[in-house]
PDB file of C-alpha atoms in Angstrom:
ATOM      1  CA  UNK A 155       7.124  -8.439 -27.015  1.00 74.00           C
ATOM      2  CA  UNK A 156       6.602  -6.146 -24.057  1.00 82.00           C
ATOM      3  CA  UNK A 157       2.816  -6.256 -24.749  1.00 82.00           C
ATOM      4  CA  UNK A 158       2.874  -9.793 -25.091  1.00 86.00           C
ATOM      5  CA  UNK A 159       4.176  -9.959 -21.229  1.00 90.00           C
ATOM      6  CA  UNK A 160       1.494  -7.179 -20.096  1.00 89.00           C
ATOM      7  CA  UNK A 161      -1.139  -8.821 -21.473  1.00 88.00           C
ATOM      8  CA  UNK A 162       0.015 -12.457 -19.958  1.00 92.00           C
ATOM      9  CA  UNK A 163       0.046  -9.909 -16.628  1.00 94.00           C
ATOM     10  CA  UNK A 164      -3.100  -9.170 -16.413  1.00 94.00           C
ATOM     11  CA  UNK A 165      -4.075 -12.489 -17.774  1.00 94.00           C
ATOM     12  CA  UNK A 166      -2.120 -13.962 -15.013  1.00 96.00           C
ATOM     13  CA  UNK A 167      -3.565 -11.425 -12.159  1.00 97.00           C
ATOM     14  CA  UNK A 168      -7.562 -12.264 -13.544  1.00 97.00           C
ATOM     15  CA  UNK A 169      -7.279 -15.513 -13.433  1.00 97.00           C
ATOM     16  CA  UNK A 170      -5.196 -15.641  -9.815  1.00 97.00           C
ATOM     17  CA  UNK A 171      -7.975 -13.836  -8.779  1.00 97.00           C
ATOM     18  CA  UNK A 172     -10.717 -16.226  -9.607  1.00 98.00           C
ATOM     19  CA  UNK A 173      -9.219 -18.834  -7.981  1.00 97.00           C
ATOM     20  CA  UNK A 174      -9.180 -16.932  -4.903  1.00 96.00           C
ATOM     21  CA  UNK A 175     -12.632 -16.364  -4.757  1.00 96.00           C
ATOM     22  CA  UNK A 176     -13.357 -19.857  -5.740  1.00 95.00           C
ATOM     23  CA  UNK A 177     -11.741 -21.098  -2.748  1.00 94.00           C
ATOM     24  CA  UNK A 178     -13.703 -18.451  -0.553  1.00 91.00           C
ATOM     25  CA  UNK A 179     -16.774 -20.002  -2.083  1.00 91.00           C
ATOM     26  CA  UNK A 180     -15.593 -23.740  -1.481  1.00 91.00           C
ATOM     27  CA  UNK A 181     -15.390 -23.462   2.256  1.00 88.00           C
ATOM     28  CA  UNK A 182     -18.299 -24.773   4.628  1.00 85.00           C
ATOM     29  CA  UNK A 183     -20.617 -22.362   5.805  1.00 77.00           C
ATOM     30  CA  UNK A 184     -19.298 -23.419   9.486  1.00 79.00           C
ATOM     31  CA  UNK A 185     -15.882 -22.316   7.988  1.00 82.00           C
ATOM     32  CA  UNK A 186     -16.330 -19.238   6.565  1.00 80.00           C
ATOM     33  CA  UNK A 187     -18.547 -18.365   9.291  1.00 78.00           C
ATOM     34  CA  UNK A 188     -15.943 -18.547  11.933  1.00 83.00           C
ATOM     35  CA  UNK A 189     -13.219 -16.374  10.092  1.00 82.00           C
ATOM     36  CA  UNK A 190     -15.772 -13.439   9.277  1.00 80.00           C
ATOM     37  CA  UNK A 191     -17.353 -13.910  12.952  1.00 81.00           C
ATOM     38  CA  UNK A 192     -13.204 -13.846  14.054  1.00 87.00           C
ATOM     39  CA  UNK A 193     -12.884 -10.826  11.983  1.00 86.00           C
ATOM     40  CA  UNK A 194     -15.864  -8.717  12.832  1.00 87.00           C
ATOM     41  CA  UNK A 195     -14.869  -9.762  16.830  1.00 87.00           C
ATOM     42  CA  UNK A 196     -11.347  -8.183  16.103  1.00 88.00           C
ATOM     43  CA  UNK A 197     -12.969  -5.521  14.617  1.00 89.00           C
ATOM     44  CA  UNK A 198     -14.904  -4.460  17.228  1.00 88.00           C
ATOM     45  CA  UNK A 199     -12.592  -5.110  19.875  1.00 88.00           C
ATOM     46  CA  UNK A 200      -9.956  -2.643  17.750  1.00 90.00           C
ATOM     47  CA  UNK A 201     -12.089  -0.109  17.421  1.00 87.00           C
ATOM     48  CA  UNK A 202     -13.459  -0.003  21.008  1.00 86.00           C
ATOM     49  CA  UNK A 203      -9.639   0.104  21.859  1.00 86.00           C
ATOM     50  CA  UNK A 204      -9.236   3.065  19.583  1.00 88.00           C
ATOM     51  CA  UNK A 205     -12.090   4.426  20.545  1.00 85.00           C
ATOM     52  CA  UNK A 206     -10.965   4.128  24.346  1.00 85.00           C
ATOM     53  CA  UNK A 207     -14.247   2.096  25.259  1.00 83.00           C
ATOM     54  CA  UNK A 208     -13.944  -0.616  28.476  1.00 84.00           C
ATOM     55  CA  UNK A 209     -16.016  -2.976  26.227  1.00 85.00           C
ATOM     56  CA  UNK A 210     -16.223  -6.145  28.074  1.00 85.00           C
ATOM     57  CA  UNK A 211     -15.815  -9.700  26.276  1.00 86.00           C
ATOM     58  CA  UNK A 212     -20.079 -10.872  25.642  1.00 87.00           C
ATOM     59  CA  UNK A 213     -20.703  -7.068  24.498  1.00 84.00           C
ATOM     60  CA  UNK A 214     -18.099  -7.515  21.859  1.00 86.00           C
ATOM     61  CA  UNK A 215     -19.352 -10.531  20.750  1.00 88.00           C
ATOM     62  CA  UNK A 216     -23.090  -8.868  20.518  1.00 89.00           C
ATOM     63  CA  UNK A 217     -21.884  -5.986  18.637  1.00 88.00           C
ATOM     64  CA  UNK A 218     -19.731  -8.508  16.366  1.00 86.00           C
ATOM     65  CA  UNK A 219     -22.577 -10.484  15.516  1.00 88.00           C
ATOM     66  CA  UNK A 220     -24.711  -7.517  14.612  1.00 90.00           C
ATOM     67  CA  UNK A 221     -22.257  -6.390  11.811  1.00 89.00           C
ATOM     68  CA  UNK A 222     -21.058  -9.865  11.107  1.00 87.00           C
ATOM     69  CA  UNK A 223     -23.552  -9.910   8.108  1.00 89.00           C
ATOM     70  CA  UNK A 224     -22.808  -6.229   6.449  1.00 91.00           C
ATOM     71  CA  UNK A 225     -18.961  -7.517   6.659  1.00 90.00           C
ATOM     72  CA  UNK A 226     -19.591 -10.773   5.000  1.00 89.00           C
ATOM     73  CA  UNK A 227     -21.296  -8.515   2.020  1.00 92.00           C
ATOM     74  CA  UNK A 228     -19.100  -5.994   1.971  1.00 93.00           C
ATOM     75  CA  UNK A 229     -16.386  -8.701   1.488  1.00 91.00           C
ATOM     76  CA  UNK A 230     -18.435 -10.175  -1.446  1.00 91.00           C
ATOM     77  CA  UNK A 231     -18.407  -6.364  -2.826  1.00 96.00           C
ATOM     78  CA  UNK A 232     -14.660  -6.068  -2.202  1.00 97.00           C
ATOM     79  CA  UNK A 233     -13.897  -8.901  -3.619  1.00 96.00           C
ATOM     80  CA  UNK A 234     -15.718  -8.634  -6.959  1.00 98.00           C
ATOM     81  CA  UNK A 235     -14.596  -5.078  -6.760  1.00 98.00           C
ATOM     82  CA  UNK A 236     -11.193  -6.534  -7.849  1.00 98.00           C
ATOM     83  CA  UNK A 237     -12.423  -8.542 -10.148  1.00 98.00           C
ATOM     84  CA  UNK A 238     -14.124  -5.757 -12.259  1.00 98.00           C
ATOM     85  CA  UNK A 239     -10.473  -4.146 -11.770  1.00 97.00           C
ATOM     86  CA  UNK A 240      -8.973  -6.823 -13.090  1.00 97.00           C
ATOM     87  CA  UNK A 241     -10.828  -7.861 -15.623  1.00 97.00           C
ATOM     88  CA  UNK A 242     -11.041  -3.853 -17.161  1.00 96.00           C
ATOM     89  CA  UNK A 243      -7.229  -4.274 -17.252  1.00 95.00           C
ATOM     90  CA  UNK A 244      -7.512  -7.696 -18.791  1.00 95.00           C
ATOM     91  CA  UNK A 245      -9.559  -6.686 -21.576  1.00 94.00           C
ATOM     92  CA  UNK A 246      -8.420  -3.153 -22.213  1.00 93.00           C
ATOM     93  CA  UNK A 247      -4.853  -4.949 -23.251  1.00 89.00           C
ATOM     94  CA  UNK A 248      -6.353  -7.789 -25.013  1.00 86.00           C
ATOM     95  CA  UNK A 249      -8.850  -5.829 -27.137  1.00 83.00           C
ATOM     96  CA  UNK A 250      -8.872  -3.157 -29.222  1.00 83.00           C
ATOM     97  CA  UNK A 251     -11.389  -0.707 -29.871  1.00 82.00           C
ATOM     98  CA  UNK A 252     -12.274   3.244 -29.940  1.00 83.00           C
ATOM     99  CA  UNK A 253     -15.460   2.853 -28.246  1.00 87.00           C
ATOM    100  CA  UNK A 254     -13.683   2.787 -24.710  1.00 85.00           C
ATOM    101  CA  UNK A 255     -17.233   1.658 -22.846  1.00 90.00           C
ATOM    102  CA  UNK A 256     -17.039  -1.408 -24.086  1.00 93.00           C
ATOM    103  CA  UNK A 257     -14.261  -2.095 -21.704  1.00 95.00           C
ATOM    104  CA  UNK A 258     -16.111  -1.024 -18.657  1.00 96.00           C
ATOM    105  CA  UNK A 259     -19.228  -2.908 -19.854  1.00 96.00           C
ATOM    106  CA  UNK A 260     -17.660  -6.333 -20.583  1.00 96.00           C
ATOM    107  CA  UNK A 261     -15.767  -6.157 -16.955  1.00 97.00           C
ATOM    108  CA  UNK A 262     -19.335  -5.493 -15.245  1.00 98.00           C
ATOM    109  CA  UNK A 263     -20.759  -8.575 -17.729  1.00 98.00           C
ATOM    110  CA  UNK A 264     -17.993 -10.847 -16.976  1.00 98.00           C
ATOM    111  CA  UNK A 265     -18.131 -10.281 -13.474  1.00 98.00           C
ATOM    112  CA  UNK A 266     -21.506 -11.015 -13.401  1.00 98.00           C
ATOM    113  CA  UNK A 267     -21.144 -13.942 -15.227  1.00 98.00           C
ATOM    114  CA  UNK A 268     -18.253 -15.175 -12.791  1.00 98.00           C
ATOM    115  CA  UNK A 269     -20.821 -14.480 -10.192  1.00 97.00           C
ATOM    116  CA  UNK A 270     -23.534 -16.506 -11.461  1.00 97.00           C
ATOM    117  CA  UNK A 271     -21.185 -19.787 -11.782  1.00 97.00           C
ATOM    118  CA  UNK A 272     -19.661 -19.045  -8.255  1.00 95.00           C
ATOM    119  CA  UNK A 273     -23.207 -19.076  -6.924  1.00 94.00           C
ATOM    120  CA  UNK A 274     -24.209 -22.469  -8.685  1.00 94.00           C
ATOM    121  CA  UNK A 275     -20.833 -23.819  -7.468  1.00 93.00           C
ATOM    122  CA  UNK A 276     -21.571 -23.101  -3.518  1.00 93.00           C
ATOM    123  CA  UNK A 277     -24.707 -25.185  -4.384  1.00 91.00           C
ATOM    124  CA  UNK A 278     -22.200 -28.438  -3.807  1.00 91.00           C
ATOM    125  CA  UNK A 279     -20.573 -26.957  -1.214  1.00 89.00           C
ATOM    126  CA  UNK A 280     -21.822 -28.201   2.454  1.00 89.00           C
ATOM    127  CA  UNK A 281     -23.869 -25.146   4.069  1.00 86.00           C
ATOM    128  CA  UNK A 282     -23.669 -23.035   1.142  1.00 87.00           C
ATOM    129  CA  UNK A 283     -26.771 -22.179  -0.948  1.00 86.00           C
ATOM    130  CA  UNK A 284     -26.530 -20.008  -4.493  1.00 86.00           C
ATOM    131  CA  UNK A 285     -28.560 -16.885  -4.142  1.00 91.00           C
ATOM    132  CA  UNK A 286     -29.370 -14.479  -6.605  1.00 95.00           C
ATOM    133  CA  UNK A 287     -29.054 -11.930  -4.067  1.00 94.00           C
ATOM    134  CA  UNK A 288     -25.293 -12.265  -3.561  1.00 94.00           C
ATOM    135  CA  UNK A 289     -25.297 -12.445  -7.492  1.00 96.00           C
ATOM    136  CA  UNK A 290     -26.816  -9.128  -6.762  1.00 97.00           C
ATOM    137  CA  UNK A 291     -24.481  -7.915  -4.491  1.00 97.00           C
ATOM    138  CA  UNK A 292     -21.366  -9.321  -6.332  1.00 97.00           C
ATOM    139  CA  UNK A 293     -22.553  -7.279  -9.835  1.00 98.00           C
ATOM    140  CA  UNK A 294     -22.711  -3.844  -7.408  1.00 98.00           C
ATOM    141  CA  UNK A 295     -19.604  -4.515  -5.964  1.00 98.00           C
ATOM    142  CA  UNK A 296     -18.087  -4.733  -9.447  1.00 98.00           C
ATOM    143  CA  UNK A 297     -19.967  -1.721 -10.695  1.00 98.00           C
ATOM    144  CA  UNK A 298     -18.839   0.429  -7.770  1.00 98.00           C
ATOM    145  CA  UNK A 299     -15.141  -0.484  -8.698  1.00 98.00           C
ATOM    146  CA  UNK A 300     -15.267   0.030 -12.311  1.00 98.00           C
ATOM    147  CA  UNK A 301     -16.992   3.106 -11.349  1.00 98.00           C
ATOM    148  CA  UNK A 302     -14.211   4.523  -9.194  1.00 97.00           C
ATOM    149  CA  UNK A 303     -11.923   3.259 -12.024  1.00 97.00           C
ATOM    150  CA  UNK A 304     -13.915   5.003 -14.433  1.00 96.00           C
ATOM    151  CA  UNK A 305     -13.351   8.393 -12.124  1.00 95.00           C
ATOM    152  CA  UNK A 306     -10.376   7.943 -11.236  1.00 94.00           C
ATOM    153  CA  UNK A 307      -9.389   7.667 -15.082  1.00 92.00           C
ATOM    154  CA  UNK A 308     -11.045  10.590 -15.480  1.00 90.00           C
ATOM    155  CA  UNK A 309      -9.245  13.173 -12.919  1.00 90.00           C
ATOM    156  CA  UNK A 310      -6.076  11.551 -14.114  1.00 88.00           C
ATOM    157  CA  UNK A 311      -6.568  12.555 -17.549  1.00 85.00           C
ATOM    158  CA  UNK A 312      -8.010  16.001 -16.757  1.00 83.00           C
ATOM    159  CA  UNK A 313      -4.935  16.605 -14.567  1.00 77.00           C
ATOM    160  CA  UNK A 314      -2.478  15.654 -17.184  1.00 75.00           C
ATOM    161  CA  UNK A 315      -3.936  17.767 -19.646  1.00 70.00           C
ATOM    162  CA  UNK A 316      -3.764  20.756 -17.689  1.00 65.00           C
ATOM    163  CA  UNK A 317      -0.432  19.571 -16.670  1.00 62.00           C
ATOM    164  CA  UNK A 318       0.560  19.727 -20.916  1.00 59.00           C
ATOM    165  CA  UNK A 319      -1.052  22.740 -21.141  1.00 54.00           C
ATOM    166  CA  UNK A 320       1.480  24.446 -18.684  1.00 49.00           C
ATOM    167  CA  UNK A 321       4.041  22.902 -19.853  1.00 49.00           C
ATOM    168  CA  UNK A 322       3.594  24.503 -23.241  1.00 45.00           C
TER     169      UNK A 322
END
């Protein structure tokens, strides 16, 4: 029964998820461009406050709209970053196999897949176009998180063995 609820968990999580970046992908381009433009303004501003610089209100806004595009992909790589999390999680408890690749491979597939249709979608959406470059960037976004996954996994296992090794 317990399984029953994990998987439904991660289920549940995957397909949260999905909606959320649907309804990233359904805004206007005027829409979405004001919040990352917002962001990468407060960004700026907080680090030149850290940073102890007298940054005055048009240089912000320069700088802001230099790295407004490297934020708005490194958002797309976040977010499919959790996907590929998710959906590892999602299919490790749904399938079972001993060839534990296949788990990494079919979260990298699916999120590519996911990708593709979110692309096609923001070809409805006013402003929006569907590039294969963001498909692109979504897929390496996904790969870079399964890939910290994947080594993350793996000092966790080393350390636990040499954790039952001194215990013994």
């Amino acid at each position: 029964m317990r399984k029953i609820w994990i998987r439904l968990g991660w289920g549940g999580m995957l397909a949260t998820w999905m909606v959320v970046i649907f309804l990233f992908s359904h805004q206007p381009a005027s829409e979405s461009s004001k919040i990352s433009g917002t962001f990468s303004f407060r960004l700026i501003e907080q680090a030149g406050e850290f940073l102890g610089l007298d940054m005055a209100e048009n240089d912000i806004e320069k700088m802001a709209e230099r790295i407004d595009y490297p934020v708005r992909k490194a958002a797309h790589m976040t977010e499919y970053a959790i996907l590929g999390l998710l959906s590892f999680g999602f299919f490790f408890y749904w399938w079972q196999t001993e060839k534990k690749y296949i788990y990494y491979l079919s979260a990298w597939l699916f999120c590519i897949c996911y990708a593709a249709t979110d692309e096609c979608h923001q070809l409805f959406v006013q402003g929006r176009a569907g590039k294969i470059s963001d498909v692109c960037i979504d897929a390496a976004g996904a790969a870079i998180g399964l890939l910290l996954l994947f080594v993350f996994r793996k000092i966790l296992r080393s350390h636990c063995e040499k954790r039952k090794y001194l215990i013994q």
